[in-house]
PDB file of C-alpha atoms and ligand atoms in Angstrom:
ATOM      1  CA  MET A   1     123.407  67.959 117.379  1.00 44.00           C
ATOM      2  CA  THR A   2     120.655  65.147 117.613  1.00 43.00           C
ATOM      3  CA  SER A   3     120.094  66.251 121.173  1.00 48.00           C
ATOM      4  CA  LEU A   4     119.877  69.989 120.474  1.00 52.00           C
ATOM      5  CA  THR A   5     117.181  69.315 117.921  1.00 60.00           C
ATOM      6  CA  ARG A   6     115.168  67.154 120.255  1.00 63.00           C
ATOM      7  CA  THR A   7     115.274  69.953 122.750  1.00 74.00           C
ATOM      8  CA  GLU A   8     114.074  72.437 120.154  1.00 73.00           C
ATOM      9  CA  SER A   9     111.330  70.015 119.194  1.00 71.00           C
ATOM     10  CA  ASP A  10     110.519  69.459 122.714  1.00 75.00           C
ATOM     11  CA  ARG A  11     110.274  73.241 123.388  1.00 71.00           C
ATOM     12  CA  ARG A  12     108.142  73.843 120.479  1.00 67.00           C
ATOM     13  CA  GLU A  13     105.676  71.144 121.509  1.00 69.00           C
ATOM     14  CA  GLU A  14     105.706  72.639 124.942  1.00 71.00           C
ATOM     15  CA  MET A  15     104.776  76.066 123.564  1.00 66.00           C
ATOM     16  CA  MET A  16     102.101  74.742 121.422  1.00 63.00           C
ATOM     17  CA  ASN A  17     100.501  73.081 124.582  1.00 65.00           C
ATOM     18  CA  GLU A  18     100.861  76.472 126.494  1.00 66.00           C
ATOM     19  CA  GLY A  19      98.988  78.248 123.713  1.00 63.00           C
ATOM     20  CA  HIS A  20     101.485  80.889 122.993  1.00 66.00           C
ATOM     21  CA  LEU A  21     103.232  81.895 119.804  1.00 69.00           C
ATOM     22  CA  GLY A  22     103.936  78.353 119.218  1.00 66.00           C
ATOM     23  CA  LYS A  23     100.455  77.772 118.078  1.00 73.00           C
ATOM     24  CA  ALA A  24     101.159  80.084 115.122  1.00 79.00           C
ATOM     25  CA  SER A  25     102.269  78.433 111.757  1.00 80.00           C
ATOM     26  CA  VAL A  26     105.555  79.446 110.194  1.00 81.00           C
ATOM     27  CA  ALA A  27     103.731  81.462 107.532  1.00 83.00           C
ATOM     28  CA  GLU A  28     101.902  83.419 110.346  1.00 81.00           C
ATOM     29  CA  ILE A  29     105.200  84.290 112.109  1.00 79.00           C
ATOM     30  CA  GLN A  30     106.662  85.234 108.757  1.00 79.00           C
ATOM     31  CA  GLY A  31     103.633  87.353 108.052  1.00 78.00           C
ATOM     32  CA  VAL A  32     103.975  89.388 111.367  1.00 77.00           C
ATOM     33  CA  VAL A  33     107.842  89.767 110.741  1.00 75.00           C
ATOM     34  CA  ARG A  34     106.930  91.152 107.165  1.00 74.00           C
ATOM     35  CA  PHE A  35     104.354  93.439 108.571  1.00 70.00           C
ATOM     36  CA  GLU A  36     106.987  94.756 111.020  1.00 70.00           C
ATOM     37  CA  GLU A  37     109.376  95.355 108.303  1.00 70.00           C
ATOM     38  CA  GLU A  38     106.822  97.489 106.420  1.00 73.00           C
ATOM     39  CA  VAL A  39     106.011  99.407 109.525  1.00 68.00           C
ATOM     40  CA  PHE A  40     109.948 100.071 109.855  1.00 69.00           C
ATOM     41  CA  ASP A  41     109.957 101.210 106.378  1.00 72.00           C
ATOM     42  CA  ASN A  42     107.032 103.350 106.527  1.00 89.00           C
ATOM     43  CA  LEU A  43     108.409 104.944 109.551  1.00 92.00           C
ATOM     44  CA  THR A  44     109.843 108.196 107.935  1.00 94.00           C
ATOM     45  CA  ASN A  45     106.545 108.974 106.245  1.00 94.00           C
ATOM     46  CA  ARG A  46     104.554 108.456 109.427  1.00 94.00           C
ATOM     47  CA  LEU A  47     107.043 110.733 111.294  1.00 96.00           C
ATOM     48  CA  LEU A  48     106.750 113.502 108.423  1.00 96.00           C
ATOM     49  CA  ARG A  49     102.943 113.066 108.809  1.00 95.00           C
ATOM     50  CA  GLU A  50     103.229 113.914 112.507  1.00 95.00           C
ATOM     51  CA  LEU A  51     105.640 116.754 111.997  1.00 97.00           C
ATOM     52  CA  ARG A  52     103.148 118.299 109.502  1.00 97.00           C
ATOM     53  CA  GLY A  53     100.359 117.769 112.031  1.00 94.00           C
ATOM     54  CA  ALA A  54     102.564 119.735 114.550  1.00 94.00           C
ATOM     55  CA  ALA A  55     102.129 122.803 112.333  1.00 94.00           C
ATOM     56  CA  GLN A  56      98.408 123.144 113.914  1.00 93.00           C
ATOM     57  CA  ARG A  57      99.825 122.789 117.544  1.00 91.00           C
ATOM     58  CA  ARG A  58     101.153 125.602 119.282  1.00 89.00           C
ATOM     59  CA  THR A  59     104.126 125.777 121.790  1.00 85.00           C
ATOM     60  CA  LEU A  60     104.376 129.229 123.464  1.00 87.00           C
ATOM     61  CA  ASN A  61     104.573 131.601 120.596  1.00 91.00           C
ATOM     62  CA  VAL A  62     105.606 129.358 117.560  1.00 95.00           C
ATOM     63  CA  SER A  63     103.942 126.125 116.083  1.00 96.00           C
ATOM     64  CA  GLN A  64     105.379 122.681 117.368  1.00 96.00           C
ATOM     65  CA  LEU A  65     106.598 122.182 113.747  1.00 97.00           C
ATOM     66  CA  GLU A  66     108.316 125.578 113.684  1.00 97.00           C
ATOM     67  CA  HIS A  67     109.935 124.756 117.110  1.00 98.00           C
ATOM     68  CA  ALA A  68     111.350 121.488 115.706  1.00 98.00           C
ATOM     69  CA  LEU A  69     112.644 123.061 112.470  1.00 98.00           C
ATOM     70  CA  GLN A  70     114.372 125.836 114.465  1.00 98.00           C
ATOM     71  CA  THR A  71     115.896 123.207 116.873  1.00 98.00           C
ATOM     72  CA  ALA A  72     117.203 121.081 113.957  1.00 98.00           C
ATOM     73  CA  THR A  73     118.322 124.108 112.097  1.00 98.00           C
ATOM     74  CA  ARG A  74     120.325 125.320 115.049  1.00 98.00           C
ATOM     75  CA  ALA A  75     121.908 122.128 115.613  1.00 98.00           C
ATOM     76  CA  MET A  76     122.966 121.771 111.872  1.00 98.00           C
ATOM     77  CA  ASN A  77     124.269 125.303 111.841  1.00 98.00           C
ATOM     78  CA  ALA A  78     126.496 124.414 114.702  1.00 98.00           C
ATOM     79  CA  GLY A  79     127.881 121.504 112.734  1.00 98.00           C
ATOM     80  CA  ALA A  80     126.014 118.545 114.199  1.00 98.00           C
ATOM     81  CA  ASP A  81     125.997 115.262 112.196  1.00 98.00           C
ATOM     82  CA  ASP A  82     123.034 113.855 110.513  1.00 98.00           C
ATOM     83  CA  ARG A  83     121.859 111.786 113.313  1.00 98.00           C
ATOM     84  CA  TYR A  84     121.942 114.358 115.763  1.00 98.00           C
ATOM     85  CA  VAL A  85     120.115 116.811 113.609  1.00 98.00           C
ATOM     86  CA  VAL A  86     117.494 114.140 113.018  1.00 98.00           C
ATOM     87  CA  ALA A  87     117.206 113.770 116.766  1.00 98.00           C
ATOM     88  CA  ALA A  88     116.836 117.435 117.178  1.00 98.00           C
ATOM     89  CA  LEU A  89     114.042 117.514 114.695  1.00 98.00           C
ATOM     90  CA  LEU A  90     112.250 114.739 116.415  1.00 98.00           C
ATOM     91  CA  HIS A  91     113.035 115.431 119.990  1.00 98.00           C
ATOM     92  CA  ASP A  92     109.407 116.638 120.778  1.00 97.00           C
ATOM     93  CA  ILE A  93     107.597 114.132 118.547  1.00 95.00           C
ATOM     94  CA  GLY A  94     106.007 112.490 121.581  1.00 88.00           C
ATOM     95  CA  ASP A  95     104.335 115.798 122.810  1.00 89.00           C
ATOM     96  CA  SER A  96     100.839 115.012 121.721  1.00 86.00           C
ATOM     97  CA  LEU A  97     100.838 111.572 123.219  1.00 89.00           C
ATOM     98  CA  ALA A  98     102.839 112.099 126.547  1.00 90.00           C
ATOM     99  CA  PRO A  99     103.440 115.774 127.219  1.00 86.00           C
ATOM    100  CA  THR A 100     104.910 115.398 130.610  1.00 84.00           C
ATOM    101  CA  ASN A 101     107.458 112.641 129.545  1.00 92.00           C
ATOM    102  CA  HIS A 102     107.540 113.142 125.804  1.00 95.00           C
ATOM    103  CA  GLY A 103     111.271 112.691 125.942  1.00 97.00           C
ATOM    104  CA  ASP A 104     110.610 108.945 126.533  1.00 97.00           C
ATOM    105  CA  ILE A 105     108.702 108.562 123.351  1.00 96.00           C
ATOM    106  CA  ALA A 106     111.047 110.584 121.266  1.00 97.00           C
ATOM    107  CA  ALA A 107     114.029 108.536 122.628  1.00 97.00           C
ATOM    108  CA  ALA A 108     112.398 105.281 122.021  1.00 95.00           C
ATOM    109  CA  ILE A 109     111.483 106.139 118.344  1.00 95.00           C
ATOM    110  CA  LEU A 110     115.086 107.406 117.923  1.00 97.00           C
ATOM    111  CA  ARG A 111     116.907 104.672 119.685  1.00 95.00           C
ATOM    112  CA  PRO A 112     117.815 102.362 116.622  1.00 93.00           C
ATOM    113  CA  PHE A 113     119.256 105.308 114.796  1.00 95.00           C
ATOM    114  CA  VAL A 114     121.374 107.313 117.200  1.00 97.00           C
ATOM    115  CA  ASP A 115     124.122 106.682 119.621  1.00 97.00           C
ATOM    116  CA  ASP A 116     123.687 106.109 123.412  1.00 97.00           C
ATOM    117  CA  ARG A 117     124.611 109.858 124.092  1.00 98.00           C
ATOM    118  CA  THR A 118     122.095 111.236 121.720  1.00 98.00           C
ATOM    119  CA  TRP A 119     119.462 109.010 122.858  1.00 98.00           C
ATOM    120  CA  TRP A 120     120.000 109.943 126.607  1.00 98.00           C
ATOM    121  CA  VAL A 121     120.069 113.679 125.578  1.00 98.00           C
ATOM    122  CA  VAL A 122     116.426 113.258 123.789  1.00 98.00           C
ATOM    123  CA  LYS A 123     115.087 111.240 126.665  1.00 98.00           C
ATOM    124  CA  HIS A 124     116.173 113.746 129.385  1.00 98.00           C
ATOM    125  CA  HIS A 125     115.768 117.163 127.588  1.00 97.00           C
ATOM    126  CA  PRO A 126     112.354 117.820 129.228  1.00 96.00           C
ATOM    127  CA  VAL A 127     114.014 117.741 132.775  1.00 96.00           C
ATOM    128  CA  PHE A 128     116.744 120.056 131.734  1.00 97.00           C
ATOM    129  CA  GLN A 129     114.255 122.450 129.652  1.00 95.00           C
ATOM    130  CA  ALA A 130     112.411 122.730 132.902  1.00 94.00           C
ATOM    131  CA  GLN A 131     115.117 125.076 134.378  1.00 96.00           C
ATOM    132  CA  TYR A 132     113.914 127.852 131.911  1.00 95.00           C
ATOM    133  CA  TYR A 133     110.269 127.744 133.182  1.00 93.00           C
ATOM    134  CA  TYR A 134     110.095 126.364 136.785  1.00 94.00           C
ATOM    135  CA  PRO A 135     111.333 129.786 138.065  1.00 93.00           C
ATOM    136  CA  LEU A 136     108.521 131.484 136.329  1.00 93.00           C
ATOM    137  CA  LEU A 137     106.023 129.259 137.818  1.00 94.00           C
ATOM    138  CA  GLY A 138     107.602 129.726 141.442  1.00 96.00           C
ATOM    139  CA  GLN A 139     109.093 126.197 141.380  1.00 95.00           C
ATOM    140  CA  VAL A 140     112.567 125.163 142.110  1.00 96.00           C
ATOM    141  CA  TRP A 141     114.362 123.258 139.638  1.00 96.00           C
ATOM    142  CA  ALA A 142     116.220 120.514 141.414  1.00 95.00           C
ATOM    143  CA  PRO A 143     116.504 117.279 139.295  1.00 96.00           C
ATOM    144  CA  PRO A 144     117.814 114.136 140.935  1.00 96.00           C
ATOM    145  CA  ALA A 145     121.681 113.871 141.409  1.00 97.00           C
ATOM    146  CA  ALA A 146     121.641 110.620 139.268  1.00 96.00           C
ATOM    147  CA  ILE A 147     120.452 112.784 136.273  1.00 97.00           C
ATOM    148  CA  LEU A 148     122.476 116.015 137.021  1.00 97.00           C
ATOM    149  CA  GLU A 149     125.716 113.846 137.581  1.00 97.00           C
ATOM    150  CA  HIS A 150     125.137 111.468 134.590  1.00 98.00           C
ATOM    151  CA  GLU A 151     127.959 111.342 132.230  1.00 98.00           C
ATOM    152  CA  PHE A 152     125.740 112.823 129.350  1.00 98.00           C
ATOM    153  CA  ALA A 153     124.205 115.619 131.493  1.00 98.00           C
ATOM    154  CA  ALA A 154     126.325 118.129 130.065  1.00 98.00           C
ATOM    155  CA  ASP A 155     125.435 117.119 126.693  1.00 98.00           C
ATOM    156  CA  THR A 156     121.866 117.633 127.531  1.00 98.00           C
ATOM    157  CA  GLN A 157     122.366 120.788 129.018  1.00 98.00           C
ATOM    158  CA  GLU A 158     123.961 121.887 125.827  1.00 98.00           C
ATOM    159  CA  PHE A 159     121.140 120.666 123.596  1.00 98.00           C
ATOM    160  CA  CYS A 160     118.716 122.649 125.624  1.00 98.00           C
ATOM    161  CA  GLU A 161     120.712 125.709 125.985  1.00 98.00           C
ATOM    162  CA  ARG A 162     121.904 126.087 122.344  1.00 98.00           C
ATOM    163  CA  TYR A 163     119.103 124.264 120.328  1.00 98.00           C
ATOM    164  CA  ASP A 164     115.972 123.757 122.130  1.00 98.00           C
ATOM    165  CA  GLU A 165     115.425 126.649 124.448  1.00 97.00           C
ATOM    166  CA  PRO A 166     116.149 129.343 121.842  1.00 97.00           C
ATOM    167  CA  ALA A 167     113.968 127.687 119.268  1.00 97.00           C
ATOM    168  CA  PHE A 168     110.737 129.560 120.080  1.00 96.00           C
ATOM    169  CA  SER A 169     111.899 132.747 117.882  1.00 96.00           C
ATOM    170  CA  GLU A 170     109.605 134.771 115.815  1.00 94.00           C
ATOM    171  CA  THR A 171     112.627 136.087 113.707  1.00 95.00           C
ATOM    172  CA  PHE A 172     114.955 133.059 113.258  1.00 97.00           C
ATOM    173  CA  THR A 173     114.968 131.603 109.760  1.00 97.00           C
ATOM    174  CA  ALA A 174     114.678 127.756 110.137  1.00 98.00           C
ATOM    175  CA  LYS A 175     115.189 125.399 107.160  1.00 98.00           C
ATOM    176  CA  SER A 176     111.887 123.898 105.819  1.00 98.00           C
ATOM    177  CA  LEU A 177     110.630 120.287 106.640  1.00 98.00           C
ATOM    178  CA  GLU A 178     111.147 119.492 102.804  1.00 98.00           C
ATOM    179  CA  TYR A 179     114.815 120.543 103.538  1.00 98.00           C
ATOM    180  CA  PHE A 180     115.080 117.920 106.251  1.00 98.00           C
ATOM    181  CA  GLU A 181     113.268 115.147 104.486  1.00 96.00           C
ATOM    182  CA  PRO A 182     116.259 113.499 102.718  1.00 96.00           C
ATOM    183  CA  VAL A 183     118.511 113.583 105.942  1.00 97.00           C
ATOM    184  CA  LEU A 184     115.480 112.078 107.839  1.00 96.00           C
ATOM    185  CA  ARG A 185     115.079 109.474 105.138  1.00 94.00           C
ATOM    186  CA  ARG A 186     118.803 108.705 105.192  1.00 94.00           C
ATOM    187  CA  VAL A 187     119.234 108.319 108.680  1.00 95.00           C
ATOM    188  CA  LEU A 188     116.036 106.077 109.282  1.00 93.00           C
ATOM    189  CA  ALA A 189     117.312 103.900 106.544  1.00 90.00           C
ATOM    190  CA  HIS A 190     120.200 103.035 108.281  1.00 89.00           C
ATOM    191  CA  PRO A 191     119.846 101.813 111.970  1.00 90.00           C
ATOM    192  CA  ILE A 192     122.954 101.603 114.001  1.00 92.00           C
ATOM    193  CA  ASN A 193     121.672 100.535 117.546  1.00 85.00           C
ATOM    194  CA  VAL A 194     119.175  97.832 117.067  1.00 78.00           C
ATOM    195  CA  PRO A 195     118.682  95.889 120.376  1.00 71.00           C
ATOM    196  CA  PRO A 196     119.717  92.406 120.583  1.00 68.00           C
ATOM    197  CA  GLY A 197     117.139  89.938 119.586  1.00 63.00           C
ATOM    198  CA  MET A 198     115.452  92.308 117.039  1.00 60.00           C
TER     199      MET A 198
HETATM  200 FE1  FE2 B 201     110.501 118.973 124.700  1.00 68.00          FE
HETATM  201 FE1  FE2 B 202     111.578 121.501 122.329  1.00 68.00          FE
END
């Protein structure tokens, strides 16, 4: 016990000399932790704001918000659980910041709140969506085998085929963003997959 304490003390002194986080006071570290907790608590509000903003952006013939709502409504109508419905609602949330790899952003945001399968589906859905428009552009859809043969590939295909790809309809009646707000708040209030060390 004594040697453990001495080791910790030595390490702290080393860190202070190196000029990293060890230079910060305990109060400063606690302040950062508190700030991160507030950011986490406000995540739902910021995501709702982003979704409302998506009403002003088009994706094919509908707004990005309408596309998100149709995707989530279709998943809900098919009996998906709350976490999957939220994933469907947010699957394109990274579109305005990283259009070509927006799945990475949505998946990273969702990671604490969904299982590994749903995370993988969201992350890779752009690859599977491409099968529907590559032929129109004269391109061959040929994703790497590592993706096509992945254990969650069929789930991603299902997500695209049943929920994402059909969600550009001008006649489908989707639930409103207000309708999904309670489920979004419920799911984001209960992380299930927080990485070790967080
Ligand atoms: Fe997408
Ligand atoms: Fe989409």
